[in-house]
């Protein structure tokens, strides 16, 4: 158990930052005051330094400045007691690929005048798959992040927190997301590859893995209680901060509960 008052540093991309979940406490990063890091810190009475940043790759954690923000590892110190890491999805263009395909299909809907079947064949030509080397590279990068965290904060408890599931058994093509039957499985395959990268990095470094992907399988888009948002191009929703294909408040609470439960065990 991490003692109250200990220093907690949260590292990661948008699935840790929480865009679209009010209140937003740092606009450039689209960082929410109710993301899982803030919830964990409140539950365990920890002193939080949250440097999660939407759009971050593992390079932005390790050694690359993002906008005006220094590399996220710079937030660590020898007094850090807890570190959570959620990154790697942007290395694979995971959510970006899902969003681009969904936007292209949504904007292509007028093409159904050619006939539903013809339009579906046209849109099915898009491929979302990565090769095995891309997933291995993500695993290697996450391993490097953990190793660098250990160098800077040798006494810290380190948790790799993977990504909430977007596409699950209840997600229906066309109805729940604007992808067809041939496209949607590719997103699930990418998600499995990303989860596998986290598992490999955890095994290689011996740190704890918080498998949010597995815990949220029945809370994907289209489920009765989704932990992530769906897709929309509605300009009014987007202007109010809606973030397609990202954790919602319930999802952040669920991830926080997984982390707190692991730490208390």
PDB file of C-alpha atoms in Angstrom:
ATOM      1  CA  UNK A   1       0.000   0.000   0.000  1.00  0.00           C
ATOM      2  CA  UNK A   2       1.260   3.493  -0.853  1.00  0.00           C
ATOM      3  CA  UNK A   3       1.253   5.666   2.307  1.00  0.00           C
ATOM      4  CA  UNK A   4      -0.983   8.774   2.258  1.00  0.00           C
ATOM      5  CA  UNK A   5       0.889  11.906   1.236  1.00  0.00           C
ATOM      6  CA  UNK A   6       3.249  10.007  -1.070  1.00  0.00           C
ATOM      7  CA  UNK A   7       4.135  11.449  -4.454  1.00  0.00           C
ATOM      8  CA  UNK A   8       2.314   9.956  -7.453  1.00  0.00           C
ATOM      9  CA  UNK A   9       3.310  10.754 -11.054  1.00  0.00           C
ATOM     10  CA  UNK A  10       0.901   9.900 -13.892  1.00  0.00           C
ATOM     11  CA  UNK A  11       2.366   9.443 -17.381  1.00  0.00           C
ATOM     12  CA  UNK A  12       0.512   8.812 -20.599  1.00  0.00           C
ATOM     13  CA  UNK A  13      -1.607   9.811 -23.563  1.00  0.00           C
ATOM     14  CA  UNK A  14      -5.259  10.775 -23.947  1.00  0.00           C
ATOM     15  CA  UNK A  15      -6.600   7.518 -22.481  1.00  0.00           C
ATOM     16  CA  UNK A  16      -4.949   8.664 -19.262  1.00  0.00           C
ATOM     17  CA  UNK A  17      -5.489  12.426 -19.699  1.00  0.00           C
ATOM     18  CA  UNK A  18      -9.259  12.196 -20.182  1.00  0.00           C
ATOM     19  CA  UNK A  19     -10.264  14.649 -22.933  1.00  0.00           C
ATOM     20  CA  UNK A  20     -13.959  15.445 -22.899  1.00  0.00           C
ATOM     21  CA  UNK A  21     -14.391  14.748 -19.180  1.00  0.00           C
ATOM     22  CA  UNK A  22     -15.001  17.938 -17.252  1.00  0.00           C
ATOM     23  CA  UNK A  23     -13.438  19.766 -15.643  1.00  0.00           C
ATOM     24  CA  UNK A  24     -10.502  20.185 -18.011  1.00  0.00           C
ATOM     25  CA  UNK A  25      -7.638  21.399 -15.844  1.00  0.00           C
ATOM     26  CA  UNK A  26      -5.062  21.783 -18.618  1.00  0.00           C
ATOM     27  CA  UNK A  27      -6.450  22.708 -22.034  1.00  0.00           C
ATOM     28  CA  UNK A  28      -3.352  22.110 -24.204  1.00  0.00           C
ATOM     29  CA  UNK A  29      -3.149  18.553 -22.885  1.00  0.00           C
ATOM     30  CA  UNK A  30      -6.952  18.109 -22.772  1.00  0.00           C
ATOM     31  CA  UNK A  31      -6.302  16.830 -19.251  1.00  0.00           C
ATOM     32  CA  UNK A  32      -9.279  16.191 -17.000  1.00  0.00           C
ATOM     33  CA  UNK A  33      -9.506  16.787 -13.286  1.00  0.00           C
ATOM     34  CA  UNK A  34     -11.495  13.537 -13.154  1.00  0.00           C
ATOM     35  CA  UNK A  35      -9.156  11.249 -15.037  1.00  0.00           C
ATOM     36  CA  UNK A  36      -8.083   8.049 -13.338  1.00  0.00           C
ATOM     37  CA  UNK A  37      -4.946   9.618 -11.867  1.00  0.00           C
ATOM     38  CA  UNK A  38      -6.925  12.324 -10.067  1.00  0.00           C
ATOM     39  CA  UNK A  39      -9.422   9.765  -8.806  1.00  0.00           C
ATOM     40  CA  UNK A  40      -6.682   7.441  -7.518  1.00  0.00           C
ATOM     41  CA  UNK A  41      -4.885  10.336  -5.838  1.00  0.00           C
ATOM     42  CA  UNK A  42      -8.091  11.399  -4.108  1.00  0.00           C
ATOM     43  CA  UNK A  43      -8.944   7.855  -2.999  1.00  0.00           C
ATOM     44  CA  UNK A  44      -5.479   7.187  -1.558  1.00  0.00           C
ATOM     45  CA  UNK A  45      -4.668  10.746  -0.425  1.00  0.00           C
ATOM     46  CA  UNK A  46      -1.592  11.000  -2.639  1.00  0.00           C
ATOM     47  CA  UNK A  47       0.250  14.073  -3.891  1.00  0.00           C
ATOM     48  CA  UNK A  48      -0.354  13.965  -7.643  1.00  0.00           C
ATOM     49  CA  UNK A  49       1.815  15.247 -10.458  1.00  0.00           C
ATOM     50  CA  UNK A  50      -0.194  14.586 -13.611  1.00  0.00           C
ATOM     51  CA  UNK A  51       1.733  15.122 -16.858  1.00  0.00           C
ATOM     52  CA  UNK A  52      -0.512  13.015 -19.096  1.00  0.00           C
ATOM     53  CA  UNK A  53      -1.007  14.664 -22.469  1.00  0.00           C
ATOM     54  CA  UNK A  54      -3.413  13.913 -25.298  1.00  0.00           C
ATOM     55  CA  UNK A  55      -1.601  12.827 -28.432  1.00  0.00           C
ATOM     56  CA  UNK A  56       1.496  11.668 -26.576  1.00  0.00           C
ATOM     57  CA  UNK A  57       3.592   8.836 -27.958  1.00  0.00           C
ATOM     58  CA  UNK A  58       6.103   6.857 -25.929  1.00  0.00           C
ATOM     59  CA  UNK A  59       8.762   9.222 -27.321  1.00  0.00           C
ATOM     60  CA  UNK A  60       6.978  12.108 -25.562  1.00  0.00           C
ATOM     61  CA  UNK A  61       7.354  10.199 -22.326  1.00  0.00           C
ATOM     62  CA  UNK A  62      11.001   9.365 -22.895  1.00  0.00           C
ATOM     63  CA  UNK A  63      12.855  12.242 -24.501  1.00  0.00           C
ATOM     64  CA  UNK A  64      10.712  14.388 -26.827  1.00  0.00           C
ATOM     65  CA  UNK A  65       9.031  17.688 -26.017  1.00  0.00           C
ATOM     66  CA  UNK A  66       5.311  17.905 -26.839  1.00  0.00           C
ATOM     67  CA  UNK A  67       4.141  21.437 -27.601  1.00  0.00           C
ATOM     68  CA  UNK A  68       5.641  23.403 -24.698  1.00  0.00           C
ATOM     69  CA  UNK A  69       5.685  20.409 -22.361  1.00  0.00           C
ATOM     70  CA  UNK A  70       9.022  18.700 -21.586  1.00  0.00           C
ATOM     71  CA  UNK A  71       9.359  14.909 -21.806  1.00  0.00           C
ATOM     72  CA  UNK A  72       7.031  13.417 -19.229  1.00  0.00           C
ATOM     73  CA  UNK A  73       9.775  11.488 -17.451  1.00  0.00           C
ATOM     74  CA  UNK A  74      11.203  14.822 -16.326  1.00  0.00           C
ATOM     75  CA  UNK A  75       8.418  14.926 -13.720  1.00  0.00           C
ATOM     76  CA  UNK A  76       9.921  11.970 -11.865  1.00  0.00           C
ATOM     77  CA  UNK A  77      12.273  12.146  -8.913  1.00  0.00           C
ATOM     78  CA  UNK A  78      13.796   9.910  -6.259  1.00  0.00           C
ATOM     79  CA  UNK A  79      10.877  10.695  -3.943  1.00  0.00           C
ATOM     80  CA  UNK A  80       8.246   9.364  -6.385  1.00  0.00           C
ATOM     81  CA  UNK A  81       6.354   6.480  -4.780  1.00  0.00           C
ATOM     82  CA  UNK A  82       3.848   5.579  -7.505  1.00  0.00           C
ATOM     83  CA  UNK A  83       3.957   5.822 -11.297  1.00  0.00           C
ATOM     84  CA  UNK A  84       1.202   4.859 -13.738  1.00  0.00           C
ATOM     85  CA  UNK A  85       1.858   4.535 -17.471  1.00  0.00           C
ATOM     86  CA  UNK A  86      -0.730   4.492 -20.270  1.00  0.00           C
ATOM     87  CA  UNK A  87       0.902   5.069 -23.649  1.00  0.00           C
ATOM     88  CA  UNK A  88       1.664   3.312 -26.910  1.00  0.00           C
ATOM     89  CA  UNK A  89      -1.665   3.679 -28.671  1.00  0.00           C
ATOM     90  CA  UNK A  90      -0.486   6.726 -30.590  1.00  0.00           C
ATOM     91  CA  UNK A  91       2.677   4.878 -31.619  1.00  0.00           C
ATOM     92  CA  UNK A  92       0.323   2.526 -33.491  1.00  0.00           C
ATOM     93  CA  UNK A  93      -2.144   5.259 -34.576  1.00  0.00           C
ATOM     94  CA  UNK A  94      -4.791   3.097 -32.912  1.00  0.00           C
ATOM     95  CA  UNK A  95      -7.536   5.617 -32.103  1.00  0.00           C
ATOM     96  CA  UNK A  96      -6.489   7.898 -34.938  1.00  0.00           C
ATOM     97  CA  UNK A  97      -7.026   5.085 -37.437  1.00  0.00           C
ATOM     98  CA  UNK A  98     -10.439   4.294 -35.953  1.00  0.00           C
ATOM     99  CA  UNK A  99     -11.455   7.950 -36.106  1.00  0.00           C
ATOM    100  CA  UNK A 100     -10.238   8.476 -39.682  1.00  0.00           C
ATOM    101  CA  UNK A 101     -12.058   5.409 -40.947  1.00  0.00           C
ATOM    102  CA  UNK A 102     -15.223   6.396 -39.128  1.00  0.00           C
ATOM    103  CA  UNK A 103     -15.079   9.936 -40.488  1.00  0.00           C
ATOM    104  CA  UNK A 104     -14.474   8.756 -44.062  1.00  0.00           C
ATOM    105  CA  UNK A 105     -17.384   6.335 -43.869  1.00  0.00           C
ATOM    106  CA  UNK A 106     -19.675   8.923 -42.310  1.00  0.00           C
ATOM    107  CA  UNK A 107     -18.849  11.480 -44.965  1.00  0.00           C
ATOM    108  CA  UNK A 108     -19.240   8.825 -47.685  1.00  0.00           C
ATOM    109  CA  UNK A 109     -22.832   7.998 -46.735  1.00  0.00           C
ATOM    110  CA  UNK A 110     -24.320   9.946 -49.692  1.00  0.00           C
ATOM    111  CA  UNK A 111     -22.624   7.370 -51.913  1.00  0.00           C
ATOM    112  CA  UNK A 112     -25.342   4.906 -50.926  1.00  0.00           C
ATOM    113  CA  UNK A 113     -27.288   6.260 -53.898  1.00  0.00           C
ATOM    114  CA  UNK A 114     -25.094   3.810 -55.828  1.00  0.00           C
ATOM    115  CA  UNK A 115     -26.662   1.005 -53.841  1.00  0.00           C
ATOM    116  CA  UNK A 116     -25.917  -0.175 -50.305  1.00  0.00           C
ATOM    117  CA  UNK A 117     -23.922  -3.195 -51.412  1.00  0.00           C
ATOM    118  CA  UNK A 118     -21.689  -1.246 -53.820  1.00  0.00           C
ATOM    119  CA  UNK A 119     -20.987   1.466 -51.250  1.00  0.00           C
ATOM    120  CA  UNK A 120     -20.048  -1.131 -48.649  1.00  0.00           C
ATOM    121  CA  UNK A 121     -17.568  -2.772 -51.003  1.00  0.00           C
ATOM    122  CA  UNK A 122     -15.912   0.576 -51.697  1.00  0.00           C
ATOM    123  CA  UNK A 123     -15.505   1.402 -48.023  1.00  0.00           C
ATOM    124  CA  UNK A 124     -14.317  -2.115 -47.124  1.00  0.00           C
ATOM    125  CA  UNK A 125     -11.096  -1.571 -49.076  1.00  0.00           C
ATOM    126  CA  UNK A 126      -9.645   0.416 -46.171  1.00  0.00           C
ATOM    127  CA  UNK A 127      -7.245  -1.654 -44.042  1.00  0.00           C
ATOM    128  CA  UNK A 128      -6.424  -0.918 -40.403  1.00  0.00           C
ATOM    129  CA  UNK A 129      -3.952  -3.695 -39.652  1.00  0.00           C
ATOM    130  CA  UNK A 130      -0.355  -3.326 -38.475  1.00  0.00           C
ATOM    131  CA  UNK A 131       2.340  -5.963 -38.801  1.00  0.00           C
ATOM    132  CA  UNK A 132       3.902  -7.790 -35.871  1.00  0.00           C
ATOM    133  CA  UNK A 133       6.970  -5.547 -35.878  1.00  0.00           C
ATOM    134  CA  UNK A 134       4.818  -2.517 -35.021  1.00  0.00           C
ATOM    135  CA  UNK A 135       3.373  -4.212 -31.926  1.00  0.00           C
ATOM    136  CA  UNK A 136       6.818  -5.440 -30.882  1.00  0.00           C
ATOM    137  CA  UNK A 137       8.164  -1.904 -31.259  1.00  0.00           C
ATOM    138  CA  UNK A 138       5.390  -0.648 -28.963  1.00  0.00           C
ATOM    139  CA  UNK A 139       6.277  -3.331 -26.413  1.00  0.00           C
ATOM    140  CA  UNK A 140       9.959  -2.397 -26.611  1.00  0.00           C
ATOM    141  CA  UNK A 141       9.151   1.289 -26.158  1.00  0.00           C
ATOM    142  CA  UNK A 142       6.970   0.595 -23.106  1.00  0.00           C
ATOM    143  CA  UNK A 143       9.774  -1.546 -21.690  1.00  0.00           C
ATOM    144  CA  UNK A 144      12.185   1.346 -22.205  1.00  0.00           C
ATOM    145  CA  UNK A 145       9.774   3.708 -20.418  1.00  0.00           C
ATOM    146  CA  UNK A 146       9.610   1.398 -17.398  1.00  0.00           C
ATOM    147  CA  UNK A 147      13.390   1.002 -17.295  1.00  0.00           C
ATOM    148  CA  UNK A 148      13.865   4.767 -17.405  1.00  0.00           C
ATOM    149  CA  UNK A 149      11.270   5.259 -14.665  1.00  0.00           C
ATOM    150  CA  UNK A 150      13.229   2.835 -12.467  1.00  0.00           C
ATOM    151  CA  UNK A 151      16.432   4.784 -13.028  1.00  0.00           C
ATOM    152  CA  UNK A 152      14.831   8.056 -11.983  1.00  0.00           C
ATOM    153  CA  UNK A 153      12.566   6.713  -9.234  1.00  0.00           C
ATOM    154  CA  UNK A 154      14.137   3.506  -7.908  1.00  0.00           C
ATOM    155  CA  UNK A 155      11.687   3.149  -5.015  1.00  0.00           C
ATOM    156  CA  UNK A 156       8.499   3.731  -7.013  1.00  0.00           C
ATOM    157  CA  UNK A 157       5.713   1.220  -7.499  1.00  0.00           C
ATOM    158  CA  UNK A 158       5.156   1.138 -11.259  1.00  0.00           C
ATOM    159  CA  UNK A 159       1.887   0.159 -12.913  1.00  0.00           C
ATOM    160  CA  UNK A 160       1.388  -0.334 -16.638  1.00  0.00           C
ATOM    161  CA  UNK A 161      -2.261   0.531 -17.300  1.00  0.00           C
ATOM    162  CA  UNK A 162      -3.465  -0.571 -20.723  1.00  0.00           C
ATOM    163  CA  UNK A 163      -6.308   0.857 -22.815  1.00  0.00           C
ATOM    164  CA  UNK A 164     -10.026   0.473 -22.207  1.00  0.00           C
ATOM    165  CA  UNK A 165     -11.737  -1.660 -24.843  1.00  0.00           C
ATOM    166  CA  UNK A 166     -13.493   0.250 -27.615  1.00  0.00           C
ATOM    167  CA  UNK A 167     -14.775  -2.646 -29.729  1.00  0.00           C
ATOM    168  CA  UNK A 168     -16.225  -5.598 -27.848  1.00  0.00           C
ATOM    169  CA  UNK A 169     -18.622  -8.492 -28.418  1.00  0.00           C
ATOM    170  CA  UNK A 170     -21.638  -6.186 -28.286  1.00  0.00           C
ATOM    171  CA  UNK A 171     -20.306  -3.597 -30.759  1.00  0.00           C
ATOM    172  CA  UNK A 172     -22.346  -3.747 -33.959  1.00  0.00           C
ATOM    173  CA  UNK A 173     -20.932  -2.583 -37.302  1.00  0.00           C
ATOM    174  CA  UNK A 174     -22.905   0.263 -38.930  1.00  0.00           C
ATOM    175  CA  UNK A 175     -25.241   0.582 -35.927  1.00  0.00           C
ATOM    176  CA  UNK A 176     -22.848   1.370 -33.051  1.00  0.00           C
ATOM    177  CA  UNK A 177     -19.856   2.556 -35.079  1.00  0.00           C
ATOM    178  CA  UNK A 178     -19.652   3.708 -38.720  1.00  0.00           C
ATOM    179  CA  UNK A 179     -17.503   0.782 -39.884  1.00  0.00           C
ATOM    180  CA  UNK A 180     -18.742  -2.205 -41.850  1.00  0.00           C
ATOM    181  CA  UNK A 181     -18.392  -5.923 -41.116  1.00  0.00           C
ATOM    182  CA  UNK A 182     -15.020  -6.185 -42.854  1.00  0.00           C
ATOM    183  CA  UNK A 183     -13.469  -3.114 -41.219  1.00  0.00           C
ATOM    184  CA  UNK A 184     -14.571  -3.485 -37.601  1.00  0.00           C
ATOM    185  CA  UNK A 185     -12.595  -6.673 -36.792  1.00  0.00           C
ATOM    186  CA  UNK A 186      -9.386  -4.876 -37.772  1.00  0.00           C
ATOM    187  CA  UNK A 187      -9.877  -2.414 -34.910  1.00  0.00           C
ATOM    188  CA  UNK A 188     -10.339  -5.294 -32.474  1.00  0.00           C
ATOM    189  CA  UNK A 189      -7.163  -6.917 -33.805  1.00  0.00           C
ATOM    190  CA  UNK A 190      -5.241  -3.671 -33.291  1.00  0.00           C
ATOM    191  CA  UNK A 191      -6.578  -3.453 -29.741  1.00  0.00           C
ATOM    192  CA  UNK A 192      -5.445  -7.019 -29.035  1.00  0.00           C
ATOM    193  CA  UNK A 193      -1.998  -6.181 -30.387  1.00  0.00           C
ATOM    194  CA  UNK A 194      -1.769  -3.122 -28.151  1.00  0.00           C
ATOM    195  CA  UNK A 195      -2.870  -5.115 -25.093  1.00  0.00           C
ATOM    196  CA  UNK A 196      -0.277  -7.728 -26.009  1.00  0.00           C
ATOM    197  CA  UNK A 197       2.431  -5.045 -26.109  1.00  0.00           C
ATOM    198  CA  UNK A 198       1.544  -4.014 -22.561  1.00  0.00           C
ATOM    199  CA  UNK A 199       1.612  -7.638 -21.412  1.00  0.00           C
ATOM    200  CA  UNK A 200       5.033  -8.178 -22.999  1.00  0.00           C
ATOM    201  CA  UNK A 201       6.447  -5.045 -21.386  1.00  0.00           C
ATOM    202  CA  UNK A 202       5.064  -6.038 -17.986  1.00  0.00           C
ATOM    203  CA  UNK A 203       6.561  -9.526 -18.305  1.00  0.00           C
ATOM    204  CA  UNK A 204       9.923  -8.150 -19.444  1.00  0.00           C
ATOM    205  CA  UNK A 205      10.200  -5.672 -16.568  1.00  0.00           C
ATOM    206  CA  UNK A 206       8.328  -7.442 -13.781  1.00  0.00           C
ATOM    207  CA  UNK A 207       5.977  -4.539 -13.071  1.00  0.00           C
ATOM    208  CA  UNK A 208       2.256  -4.867 -12.426  1.00  0.00           C
ATOM    209  CA  UNK A 209      -0.155  -4.789 -15.354  1.00  0.00           C
ATOM    210  CA  UNK A 210      -3.584  -3.240 -14.883  1.00  0.00           C
ATOM    211  CA  UNK A 211      -5.476  -4.950 -17.706  1.00  0.00           C
ATOM    212  CA  UNK A 212      -8.205  -2.384 -18.274  1.00  0.00           C
ATOM    213  CA  UNK A 213      -8.708  -3.885 -21.732  1.00  0.00           C
ATOM    214  CA  UNK A 214      -9.858  -7.214 -20.304  1.00  0.00           C
ATOM    215  CA  UNK A 215     -11.903  -5.659 -17.501  1.00  0.00           C
ATOM    216  CA  UNK A 216     -13.815  -3.476 -19.963  1.00  0.00           C
ATOM    217  CA  UNK A 217     -14.574  -6.071 -22.620  1.00  0.00           C
ATOM    218  CA  UNK A 218     -18.267  -6.114 -21.697  1.00  0.00           C
ATOM    219  CA  UNK A 219     -18.338  -2.304 -21.448  1.00  0.00           C
ATOM    220  CA  UNK A 220     -17.346  -1.510 -25.028  1.00  0.00           C
ATOM    221  CA  UNK A 221     -19.221   0.755 -27.432  1.00  0.00           C
ATOM    222  CA  UNK A 222     -22.751  -0.549 -27.908  1.00  0.00           C
ATOM    223  CA  UNK A 223     -22.928  -2.252 -24.506  1.00  0.00           C
ATOM    224  CA  UNK A 224     -25.598  -1.287 -21.943  1.00  0.00           C
ATOM    225  CA  UNK A 225     -22.976   0.514 -19.804  1.00  0.00           C
ATOM    226  CA  UNK A 226     -20.119   1.642 -22.063  1.00  0.00           C
ATOM    227  CA  UNK A 227     -16.905   2.932 -20.515  1.00  0.00           C
ATOM    228  CA  UNK A 228     -15.861   4.733 -23.691  1.00  0.00           C
ATOM    229  CA  UNK A 229     -17.513   7.189 -26.043  1.00  0.00           C
ATOM    230  CA  UNK A 230     -18.759   6.430 -29.531  1.00  0.00           C
ATOM    231  CA  UNK A 231     -18.297   8.470 -32.690  1.00  0.00           C
ATOM    232  CA  UNK A 232     -19.790  11.776 -33.744  1.00  0.00           C
ATOM    233  CA  UNK A 233     -19.005  14.546 -36.204  1.00  0.00           C
ATOM    234  CA  UNK A 234     -21.691  16.787 -34.708  1.00  0.00           C
ATOM    235  CA  UNK A 235     -19.988  20.213 -34.557  1.00  0.00           C
ATOM    236  CA  UNK A 236     -21.980  21.261 -31.479  1.00  0.00           C
ATOM    237  CA  UNK A 237     -20.877  18.177 -29.508  1.00  0.00           C
ATOM    238  CA  UNK A 238     -17.279  18.571 -30.656  1.00  0.00           C
ATOM    239  CA  UNK A 239     -17.296  22.259 -29.737  1.00  0.00           C
ATOM    240  CA  UNK A 240     -18.386  21.316 -26.212  1.00  0.00           C
ATOM    241  CA  UNK A 241     -15.375  19.040 -25.891  1.00  0.00           C
ATOM    242  CA  UNK A 242     -16.771  15.658 -26.896  1.00  0.00           C
ATOM    243  CA  UNK A 243     -13.878  13.260 -27.590  1.00  0.00           C
ATOM    244  CA  UNK A 244     -14.821  10.346 -29.874  1.00  0.00           C
ATOM    245  CA  UNK A 245     -13.475   6.899 -29.002  1.00  0.00           C
ATOM    246  CA  UNK A 246     -12.073   7.819 -25.590  1.00  0.00           C
ATOM    247  CA  UNK A 247     -12.818   6.939 -21.964  1.00  0.00           C
ATOM    248  CA  UNK A 248     -15.917   8.476 -20.437  1.00  0.00           C
ATOM    249  CA  UNK A 249     -16.315   9.350 -16.757  1.00  0.00           C
ATOM    250  CA  UNK A 250     -17.548   5.847 -15.900  1.00  0.00           C
ATOM    251  CA  UNK A 251     -14.539   4.351 -17.664  1.00  0.00           C
ATOM    252  CA  UNK A 252     -12.110   6.536 -15.754  1.00  0.00           C
ATOM    253  CA  UNK A 253     -13.788   5.581 -12.489  1.00  0.00           C
ATOM    254  CA  UNK A 254     -13.520   1.905 -13.423  1.00  0.00           C
ATOM    255  CA  UNK A 255      -9.805   2.176 -14.215  1.00  0.00           C
ATOM    256  CA  UNK A 256      -9.202   4.054 -10.965  1.00  0.00           C
ATOM    257  CA  UNK A 257     -10.987   1.290  -9.062  1.00  0.00           C
ATOM    258  CA  UNK A 258      -8.772  -1.341 -10.710  1.00  0.00           C
ATOM    259  CA  UNK A 259      -5.656   0.580  -9.677  1.00  0.00           C
ATOM    260  CA  UNK A 260      -6.806   1.250  -6.126  1.00  0.00           C
ATOM    261  CA  UNK A 261      -7.862  -2.369  -5.742  1.00  0.00           C
ATOM    262  CA  UNK A 262      -4.436  -3.600  -6.893  1.00  0.00           C
ATOM    263  CA  UNK A 263      -2.594  -1.232  -4.569  1.00  0.00           C
ATOM    264  CA  UNK A 264      -4.745  -2.160  -1.590  1.00  0.00           C
ATOM    265  CA  UNK A 265      -4.208  -5.865  -2.270  1.00  0.00           C
TER     266      UNK A 265
END
